[in-house]
Amino acid sequence: MKRQAGFSLVDVMCAILILGIGLVGLTQGVTTALKSSKEAERQTTAALIAAGRIETLRAEGYLTNGEEQGEAGEGLSLYRWKQSVTSTAIEGLHEVQVTVENSQSGQVIYELKTLMFDPPLLSTTDTSNSRRDSATSRRRDRRRQ
């Protein structure tokens, strides 16, 4: 009897099946990694937009109670923001909430809440009157924009 060396058709089919299952798993792993990466990028961008809005309020030097909304800017058409400033029980302390949404679906991507202090305006001295006048004129200029 002569014995033949090599692979049978069953051996080859099993090897192809195992390789196919491995490739499908690898493809799904890469796809999941890409989706996670894209979601992380969206979250990071939204967090930076929200933090930028908070820093803009700090830079203005005064707070105005109310709500505002706007677009994130050029190149960021996927995002829009909403900002809410409300007074708290402590005079001069305000709660600021910035929400960043997907501009197409309206789905909230990121929300940032913080407390900010804006010293109350005093009218007892001339310096405080000039500060109040300056703050009033800045508010007017801001509304015009």
Coordinates of N, CA and C in Angstrom, one line a residue:
M1 N 0.8 -1.2 0.0 CA 0.0 0.0 0.0 C 0.9 1.2 0.0
K2 N 0.4 2.1 -0.8 CA 1.2 3.3 -1.0 C 0.4 4.4 -0.3
R3 N 1.0 5.2 0.6 CA 0.3 6.3 1.3 C 0.6 7.6 0.6
Q4 N -0.5 8.4 0.4 CA -0.3 9.7 -0.3 C -0.1 10.8 0.8
A5 N 0.8 11.6 0.5 CA 1.0 12.8 1.5 C 0.3 14.0 0.9
G6 N -0.2 14.9 1.8 CA -0.8 16.1 1.4 C -2.1 16.4 2.2
F7 N -2.9 17.4 1.7 CA -4.1 17.8 2.4 C -5.3 17.2 1.7
S8 N -6.3 16.9 2.4 CA -7.5 16.5 1.8 C -8.4 17.7 1.6
L9 N -9.5 17.5 0.8 CA -10.4 18.6 0.6 C -11.1 19.1 1.9
V10 N -11.3 18.2 2.8 CA -11.9 18.6 4.1 C -10.9 19.4 4.9
D11 N -9.7 19.1 4.9 CA -8.7 19.9 5.6 C -8.6 21.3 5.0
V12 N -8.6 21.4 3.7 CA -8.6 22.7 3.1 C -9.8 23.6 3.4
M13 N -11.0 22.9 3.4 CA -12.2 23.6 3.7 C -12.2 24.1 5.2
C14 N -11.7 23.3 6.1 CA -11.7 23.7 7.5 C -10.7 24.9 7.7
A15 N -9.6 24.9 7.0 CA -8.6 26.0 7.1 C -9.2 27.3 6.6
I16 N -9.9 27.2 5.4 CA -10.6 28.4 4.9 C -11.7 28.9 5.8
L17 N -12.4 28.0 6.4 CA -13.5 28.5 7.4 C -12.9 29.2 8.6
I18 N -11.8 28.6 9.1 CA -11.1 29.3 10.3 C -10.5 30.6 9.9
L19 N -9.9 30.7 8.7 CA -9.4 32.0 8.3 C -10.5 33.0 8.0
G20 N -11.6 32.6 7.5 CA -12.7 33.5 7.2 C -13.3 34.0 8.5
I21 N -13.5 33.2 9.5 CA -14.0 33.7 10.8 C -13.0 34.6 11.4
G22 N -11.7 34.4 11.3 CA -10.7 35.3 11.9 C -10.7 36.6 11.2
L23 N -10.9 36.6 9.8 CA -10.9 37.9 9.1 C -12.2 38.7 9.4
V24 N -13.3 38.0 9.6 CA -14.5 38.8 10.0 C -14.3 39.4 11.3
G25 N -13.8 38.7 12.3 CA -13.5 39.3 13.6 C -12.6 40.4 13.6
L26 N -11.5 40.3 12.8 CA -10.6 41.4 12.6 C -11.2 42.6 12.0
T27 N -12.0 42.4 11.0 CA -12.7 43.5 10.3 C -13.7 44.2 11.3
Q28 N -14.4 43.5 12.0 CA -15.3 44.1 13.0 C -14.6 44.8 14.1
G29 N -13.4 44.3 14.5 CA -12.6 45.0 15.5 C -12.1 46.4 15.0
V30 N -11.7 46.4 13.7 CA -11.2 47.6 13.1 C -12.3 48.6 13.0
T31 N -13.5 48.2 12.5 CA -14.7 49.0 12.4 C -15.1 49.6 13.7
T32 N -15.1 48.8 14.8 CA -15.5 49.3 16.1 C -14.4 50.3 16.6
A33 N -13.2 50.1 16.3 CA -12.1 51.1 16.8 C -12.3 52.4 16.0
L34 N -12.6 52.4 14.7 CA -12.8 53.6 14.0 C -14.0 54.4 14.5
K35 N -15.1 53.7 14.8 CA -16.3 54.3 15.3 C -16.0 55.0 16.7
S36 N -15.3 54.3 17.5 CA -14.9 54.8 18.8 C -14.0 56.0 18.7
S37 N -13.1 56.0 17.8 CA -12.2 57.1 17.5 C -13.0 58.3 17.1
K38 N -14.0 58.1 16.2 CA -14.8 59.2 15.7 C -15.7 59.8 16.8
E39 N -16.2 59.0 17.6 CA -17.1 59.5 18.7 C -16.2 60.2 19.7
A40 N -15.0 59.8 20.0 CA -14.1 60.5 20.9 C -13.7 61.9 20.3
E41 N -13.5 61.9 19.0 CA -13.3 63.2 18.4 C -14.4 64.2 18.5
R42 N -15.6 63.7 18.3 CA -16.9 64.5 18.5 C -17.0 65.0 19.9
Q43 N -16.8 64.1 20.9 CA -16.8 64.5 22.3 C -15.8 65.6 22.6
T44 N -14.6 65.4 22.2 CA -13.5 66.3 22.4 C -13.8 67.7 21.8
T45 N -14.3 67.7 20.6 CA -14.6 69.0 19.9 C -15.7 69.7 20.7
A46 N -16.7 68.9 21.1 CA -17.9 69.5 21.8 C -17.4 70.1 23.1
A47 N -16.5 69.4 23.8 CA -16.0 69.8 25.1 C -15.2 71.1 24.9
L48 N -14.4 71.2 23.9 CA -13.7 72.4 23.6 C -14.6 73.6 23.3
I49 N -15.6 73.4 22.6 CA -16.6 74.4 22.2 C -17.3 75.0 23.5
A50 N -17.7 74.0 24.4 CA -18.3 74.4 25.6 C -17.4 75.2 26.5
A51 N -16.1 74.7 26.7 CA -15.2 75.4 27.5 C -14.8 76.8 26.9
G52 N -14.8 76.9 25.6 CA -14.6 78.2 24.9 C -15.7 79.2 25.2
R53 N -17.0 78.7 25.3 CA -18.1 79.6 25.6 C -17.9 80.1 27.1
I54 N -17.5 79.2 28.0 CA -17.3 79.6 29.4 C -16.2 80.6 29.5
E55 N -15.1 80.4 28.8 CA -14.0 81.3 28.8 C -14.4 82.7 28.1
T56 N -15.2 82.7 27.1 CA -15.7 83.9 26.6 C -16.5 84.7 27.6
L57 N -17.3 84.1 28.4 CA -18.1 84.8 29.4 C -17.1 85.3 30.5
R58 N -16.1 84.6 30.8 CA -15.1 85.1 31.8 C -14.3 86.3 31.2
A59 N -14.0 86.3 30.0 CA -13.3 87.3 29.3 C -14.1 88.6 29.2
E60 N -15.4 88.5 29.1 CA -16.3 89.7 29.0 C -16.3 90.4 30.3
G61 N -16.1 89.8 31.4 CA -16.0 90.5 32.7 C -17.4 90.7 33.3
Y62 N -18.5 90.3 32.8 CA -19.8 90.5 33.4 C -20.7 89.4 32.9
L63 N -21.8 89.1 33.6 CA -22.7 88.1 33.2 C -24.1 88.7 33.1
T64 N -24.8 88.2 32.1 CA -26.2 88.7 31.9 C -27.1 87.4 31.9
N65 N -28.1 87.4 32.8 CA -29.0 86.3 32.9 C -29.8 86.1 31.6
G66 N -30.0 84.9 31.3 CA -30.7 84.6 30.1 C -30.2 83.5 29.3
E67 N -30.7 83.2 28.1 CA -30.3 82.1 27.3 C -29.8 82.7 25.9
E68 N -28.8 82.1 25.4 CA -28.3 82.4 24.1 C -28.0 81.1 23.3
Q69 N -27.9 81.2 22.0 CA -27.5 80.0 21.2 C -26.8 80.5 20.0
G70 N -26.1 79.6 19.4 CA -25.3 80.0 18.2 C -24.7 78.8 17.6
E71 N -24.1 79.1 16.4 CA -23.3 78.0 15.7 C -21.9 78.0 16.2
A72 N -21.2 76.9 16.1 CA -19.9 76.7 16.6 C -18.8 77.5 15.7
G73 N -19.1 77.7 14.5 CA -18.2 78.5 13.7 C -17.9 77.8 12.4
E74 N -17.0 78.4 11.7 CA -16.6 77.9 10.4 C -15.8 76.6 10.5
G75 N -16.2 75.6 9.7 CA -15.6 74.3 9.7 C -16.1 73.4 10.8
L76 N -17.0 73.9 11.6 CA -17.7 73.1 12.7 C -19.2 73.1 12.5
S77 N -19.6 73.0 11.3 CA -21.1 73.1 11.1 C -21.9 72.0 11.7
L78 N -21.2 70.9 12.2 CA -21.9 69.8 12.8 C -22.4 70.2 14.2
Y79 N -21.9 71.3 14.8 CA -22.1 71.7 16.2 C -22.9 73.0 16.3
R80 N -23.8 73.1 17.3 CA -24.4 74.3 17.7 C -24.4 74.3 19.3
W81 N -24.4 75.5 19.9 CA -24.4 75.6 21.3 C -25.5 76.4 21.8
K82 N -25.9 76.0 23.1 CA -26.9 76.8 23.8 C -26.3 77.1 25.2
Q83 N -26.5 78.3 25.6 CA -25.9 78.7 26.9 C -27.0 79.4 27.7
S84 N -27.0 79.0 29.0 CA -28.0 79.5 30.0 C -27.3 80.1 31.2
V85 N -27.6 81.3 31.6 CA -27.0 81.9 32.7 C -28.2 82.3 33.7
T86 N -28.1 81.8 34.9 CA -29.2 82.0 35.9 C -28.5 82.4 37.2
S87 N -29.2 83.3 37.9 CA -28.8 83.7 39.2 C -29.0 82.6 40.3
T88 N -28.2 82.6 41.3 CA -28.4 81.7 42.4 C -28.9 82.5 43.6
A89 N -29.1 81.8 44.7 CA -29.5 82.4 45.9 C -28.5 83.4 46.5
I90 N -27.2 83.2 46.2 CA -26.1 84.1 46.6 C -26.0 85.2 45.6
E91 N -26.0 86.4 46.1 CA -25.9 87.6 45.2 C -24.6 87.6 44.5
G92 N -24.6 87.7 43.2 CA -23.4 87.8 42.4 C -23.0 86.4 41.9
L93 N -23.5 85.3 42.4 CA -23.1 84.0 41.9 C -24.2 83.5 40.9
H94 N -23.7 83.0 39.7 CA -24.5 82.6 38.6 C -24.2 81.2 38.3
E95 N -25.2 80.4 37.9 CA -25.0 79.1 37.3 C -25.0 79.2 35.8
V96 N -24.0 78.7 35.2 CA -23.8 78.8 33.8 C -23.8 77.3 33.2
Q97 N -24.7 77.1 32.2 CA -24.8 75.8 31.6 C -24.6 76.0 30.1
V98 N -23.7 75.2 29.5 CA -23.5 75.3 28.1 C -23.7 73.9 27.5
T99 N -24.6 73.8 26.6 CA -24.9 72.5 26.0 C -24.5 72.6 24.5
V100 N -23.8 71.5 24.0 CA -23.4 71.5 22.6 C -24.2 70.3 22.0
E101 N -24.8 70.6 20.9 CA -25.7 69.7 20.2 C -25.2 69.4 18.8
N102 N -25.7 68.3 18.2 CA -25.5 68.0 16.8 C -26.5 68.9 16.1
S103 N -26.0 69.7 15.2 CA -26.9 70.7 14.5 C -27.9 70.0 13.5
Q104 N -27.6 68.8 13.1 CA -28.5 68.1 12.2 C -29.6 67.3 12.9
S105 N -29.2 66.6 14.0 CA -30.2 65.7 14.7 C -30.7 66.4 16.0
G106 N -30.0 67.4 16.5 CA -30.5 68.0 17.8 C -30.1 67.2 19.0
Q107 N -29.3 66.1 18.8 CA -28.9 65.3 19.9 C -27.8 66.0 20.7
V108 N -27.9 65.9 22.1 CA -26.9 66.6 22.9 C -25.7 65.7 22.9
I109 N -24.5 66.4 22.6 CA -23.2 65.7 22.6 C -22.5 65.9 23.9
Y110 N -22.6 67.2 24.4 CA -21.8 67.5 25.6 C -22.5 68.6 26.4
E111 N -22.4 68.5 27.7 CA -23.0 69.5 28.6 C -22.0 69.9 29.6
L112 N -21.9 71.2 29.8 CA -20.9 71.7 30.8 C -21.7 72.7 31.8
K113 N -21.6 72.4 33.1 CA -22.2 73.3 34.0 C -21.1 73.8 35.0
T114 N -21.2 75.1 35.3 CA -20.3 75.7 36.3 C -20.9 76.8 37.0
L115 N -20.3 77.3 38.1 CA -20.7 78.5 38.8 C -19.7 79.6 38.5
M116 N -20.2 80.8 38.3 CA -19.3 82.0 38.0 C -19.8 83.1 38.9
F117 N -18.8 83.9 39.4 CA -19.1 85.0 40.3 C -18.9 86.3 39.5
D118 N -20.0 87.1 39.6 CA -19.9 88.5 39.0 C -20.3 89.4 40.1
P119 N -19.4 90.2 40.6 CA -19.7 91.0 41.8 C -20.8 91.9 41.5
P120 N -21.8 92.1 42.4 CA -22.9 93.0 42.1 C -22.4 94.4 42.0
L121 N -23.2 95.2 41.2 CA -22.8 96.6 40.9 C -23.3 97.4 42.1
L122 N -22.5 98.3 42.7 CA -22.9 99.1 43.8 C -23.0 100.6 43.2
S123 N -24.0 101.3 43.7 CA -24.2 102.6 43.2 C -23.9 103.7 44.3
T124 N -23.0 103.4 45.2 CA -22.7 104.3 46.3 C -21.6 105.2 46.0
T125 N -20.7 104.8 45.0 CA -19.6 105.7 44.7 C -19.5 106.0 43.2
D126 N -18.8 106.9 42.8 CA -18.6 107.3 41.4 C -18.0 106.2 40.6
T127 N -17.0 105.5 41.2 CA -16.3 104.4 40.5 C -17.3 103.3 40.2
S128 N -18.2 103.0 41.1 CA -19.1 101.9 40.9 C -20.1 102.3 39.8
N129 N -20.5 103.7 39.8 CA -21.4 104.1 38.7 C -20.7 104.0 37.4
S130 N -19.4 104.3 37.3 CA -18.8 104.2 36.0 C -18.6 102.7 35.6
R131 N -18.5 101.9 36.6 CA -18.4 100.4 36.3 C -19.7 99.9 35.7
R132 N -20.8 100.4 36.4 CA -22.1 100.0 35.9 C -22.4 100.5 34.5
D133 N -22.0 101.8 34.3 CA -22.2 102.4 32.9 C -21.4 101.6 31.9
S134 N -20.2 101.2 32.3 CA -19.4 100.5 31.3 C -20.0 99.1 31.0
A135 N -20.4 98.5 32.1 CA -21.1 97.1 31.9 C -22.3 97.2 31.1
T136 N -23.1 98.3 31.3 CA -24.3 98.5 30.5 C -24.0 98.7 29.0
S137 N -23.0 99.5 28.8 CA -22.6 99.8 27.4 C -22.1 98.5 26.7
R138 N -21.3 97.7 27.5 CA -20.8 96.4 26.9 C -22.0 95.5 26.6
R139 N -23.0 95.5 27.4 CA -24.1 94.6 27.2 C -24.9 95.1 25.9
R140 N -25.0 96.4 25.8 CA -25.7 96.9 24.6 C -24.9 96.5 23.3
D141 N -23.5 96.7 23.4 CA -22.7 96.3 22.2 C -22.8 94.9 21.9
R142 N -22.9 94.0 22.9 CA -23.0 92.6 22.7 C -24.3 92.2 22.1
R143 N -25.4 92.9 22.4 CA -26.7 92.6 21.8 C -26.7 93.0 20.4
R144 N -26.0 94.0 20.0 CA -26.0 94.5 18.6 C -25.3 93.5 17.7
Q145 N -24.3 92.8 18.2 CA -23.6 91.9 17.4 C -24.4 90.7 17.0

